[in-house]
């Protein structure tokens, strides 16, 4: 499952043209680390937005956007990528197959199911339903008994 999340993360980085290893200062790198911990801890909150992240990081929204743009992504896009990867992981988890796709999307902060469908289709090149079907099919496959 972790490999699938890594794969989708790599795909999103390539698709969005995110820069790896950009030239952030030590202070900016420390801020990014703090911001990423904050975002990761608040992904469940559907109201998570750049101004809240900036306030929690004791910086301005403008500066926060500038640091993210140096990485080749906006704050909002990064939040969406993380939410998408968590949804993807949960949809692949056979233990969560009984939880609806909408409930999974809502759990990770997507409040609009049509937005979630569009993001999945665009980023993953398959629908959330197709991902869930793969999980259901693999869950139903069992080894033959003697």
Coordinates of C-alpha atoms in Angstrom, one line a residue:
X1 CA 0.0 0.0 0.0
X2 CA 2.8 2.4 0.8
X3 CA 4.3 1.6 -2.6
X4 CA 1.1 2.7 -4.2
X5 CA 1.1 5.9 -2.3
X6 CA 4.7 6.6 -3.3
X7 CA 3.8 5.8 -6.9
X8 CA 0.8 8.2 -6.9
X9 CA 3.0 10.9 -5.2
X10 CA 5.7 10.4 -7.9
X11 CA 3.0 10.6 -10.6
X12 CA 1.6 13.8 -9.1
X13 CA 5.1 15.4 -8.8
X14 CA 5.8 14.6 -12.5
X15 CA 2.4 15.7 -13.7
X16 CA 2.5 18.9 -11.8
X17 CA 6.1 19.6 -12.6
X18 CA 7.1 19.9 -9.0
X19 CA 10.8 20.8 -8.4
X20 CA 12.8 18.6 -6.1
X21 CA 15.8 19.9 -4.3
X22 CA 15.2 23.6 -4.8
X23 CA 17.4 26.2 -3.2
X24 CA 15.6 27.1 0.0
X25 CA 17.6 28.6 2.8
X26 CA 18.0 26.8 6.1
X27 CA 15.3 29.0 7.7
X28 CA 12.9 28.4 4.8
X29 CA 13.5 24.7 4.9
X30 CA 12.8 24.7 8.7
X31 CA 9.6 26.6 8.0
X32 CA 8.6 24.1 5.3
X33 CA 9.1 21.2 7.7
X34 CA 7.0 22.9 10.3
X35 CA 4.3 23.7 7.7
X36 CA 4.2 20.2 6.4
X37 CA 3.8 18.8 9.9
X38 CA 1.0 21.2 10.5
X39 CA -0.8 20.4 7.2
X40 CA -0.4 16.7 7.8
X41 CA -1.9 17.0 11.2
X42 CA -4.9 19.0 9.9
X43 CA -5.8 17.3 6.6
X44 CA -9.0 16.1 8.2
X45 CA -10.2 19.7 8.6
X46 CA -12.1 20.7 5.5
X47 CA -11.5 24.4 6.3
X48 CA -7.7 24.0 6.1
X49 CA -6.6 26.9 3.9
X50 CA -3.3 28.8 3.3
X51 CA -4.2 31.7 5.7
X52 CA -4.7 29.2 8.6
X53 CA -1.4 27.4 7.8
X54 CA 0.4 30.8 7.7
X55 CA -1.1 31.9 11.0
X56 CA -0.1 28.6 12.7
X57 CA 3.4 29.0 11.3
X58 CA 3.8 32.6 12.5
X59 CA 4.3 33.8 8.9
X60 CA 2.4 35.8 6.4
X61 CA 0.3 34.1 3.8
X62 CA 2.2 35.9 1.1
X63 CA 5.5 34.6 2.3
X64 CA 4.1 31.1 2.7
X65 CA 2.9 31.2 -0.9
X66 CA 6.4 32.4 -2.1
X67 CA 8.2 29.5 -0.4
X68 CA 5.8 27.0 -1.9
X69 CA 6.0 28.5 -5.3
X70 CA 9.8 28.1 -5.1
X71 CA 9.1 24.4 -4.8
X72 CA 6.9 24.6 -7.9
X73 CA 3.5 24.1 -6.2
X74 CA 0.9 26.3 -4.5
X75 CA -0.1 25.7 -0.8
X76 CA -3.6 24.7 -1.9
X77 CA -2.4 22.3 -4.5
X78 CA 0.0 20.7 -1.9
X79 CA -2.9 20.2 0.5
X80 CA -5.0 18.7 -2.3
X81 CA -2.1 16.3 -3.2
X82 CA -1.8 15.1 0.3
X83 CA -5.6 14.6 0.7
X84 CA -5.7 12.8 -2.6
X85 CA -2.8 10.5 -1.6
X86 CA -4.6 9.6 1.7
X87 CA -7.9 9.0 -0.1
X88 CA -6.0 6.8 -2.6
X89 CA -4.4 4.8 0.2
X90 CA -7.7 4.3 2.0
X91 CA -9.5 3.3 -1.2
X92 CA -6.8 0.6 -1.7
X93 CA -7.1 -0.7 1.8
X94 CA -9.2 -3.9 1.9
X95 CA -10.0 -3.2 5.6
X96 CA -11.8 0.0 4.6
X97 CA -13.7 -1.4 1.6
X98 CA -17.1 -1.0 3.4
X99 CA -16.6 2.7 3.8
X100 CA -18.1 4.6 0.9
X101 CA -16.0 6.6 -1.5
X102 CA -17.9 9.8 -0.5
X103 CA -17.2 9.1 3.2
X104 CA -13.5 8.5 2.4
X105 CA -13.3 11.8 0.5
X106 CA -15.1 13.7 3.3
X107 CA -12.8 12.1 5.9
X108 CA -9.8 13.6 4.2
X109 CA -11.3 17.1 3.8
X110 CA -13.0 17.0 0.3
X111 CA -16.3 18.6 1.0
X112 CA -17.5 18.4 -2.6
X113 CA -17.8 15.0 -4.1
X114 CA -17.7 16.3 -7.7
X115 CA -14.5 18.1 -6.9
X116 CA -13.0 14.9 -5.5
X117 CA -14.1 12.9 -8.7
X118 CA -12.5 15.5 -10.9
X119 CA -9.2 15.5 -8.9
X120 CA -9.1 11.7 -9.0
X121 CA -9.8 11.5 -12.7
X122 CA -7.2 14.3 -13.6
X123 CA -4.4 13.2 -11.2
X124 CA -4.8 9.4 -11.1
X125 CA -6.1 8.9 -14.6
X126 CA -8.8 6.7 -13.1
X127 CA -11.8 7.2 -11.0
X128 CA -12.1 6.5 -7.3
X129 CA -14.7 3.9 -8.2
X130 CA -12.1 2.1 -10.4
X131 CA -9.6 2.2 -7.6
X132 CA -12.1 0.8 -5.2
X133 CA -13.1 -2.0 -7.7
X134 CA -9.5 -3.1 -7.9
X135 CA -9.5 -3.4 -4.1
X136 CA -12.8 -5.3 -4.0
X137 CA -11.6 -7.7 -6.8
X138 CA -8.3 -8.4 -5.1
X139 CA -10.1 -8.8 -1.7
X140 CA -12.5 -11.4 -3.3
X141 CA -9.7 -13.4 -4.8
X142 CA -8.7 -16.3 -2.6
X143 CA -6.3 -19.2 -3.0
X144 CA -7.9 -22.5 -4.0
X145 CA -8.5 -24.9 -1.1
X146 CA -7.5 -28.5 -1.2

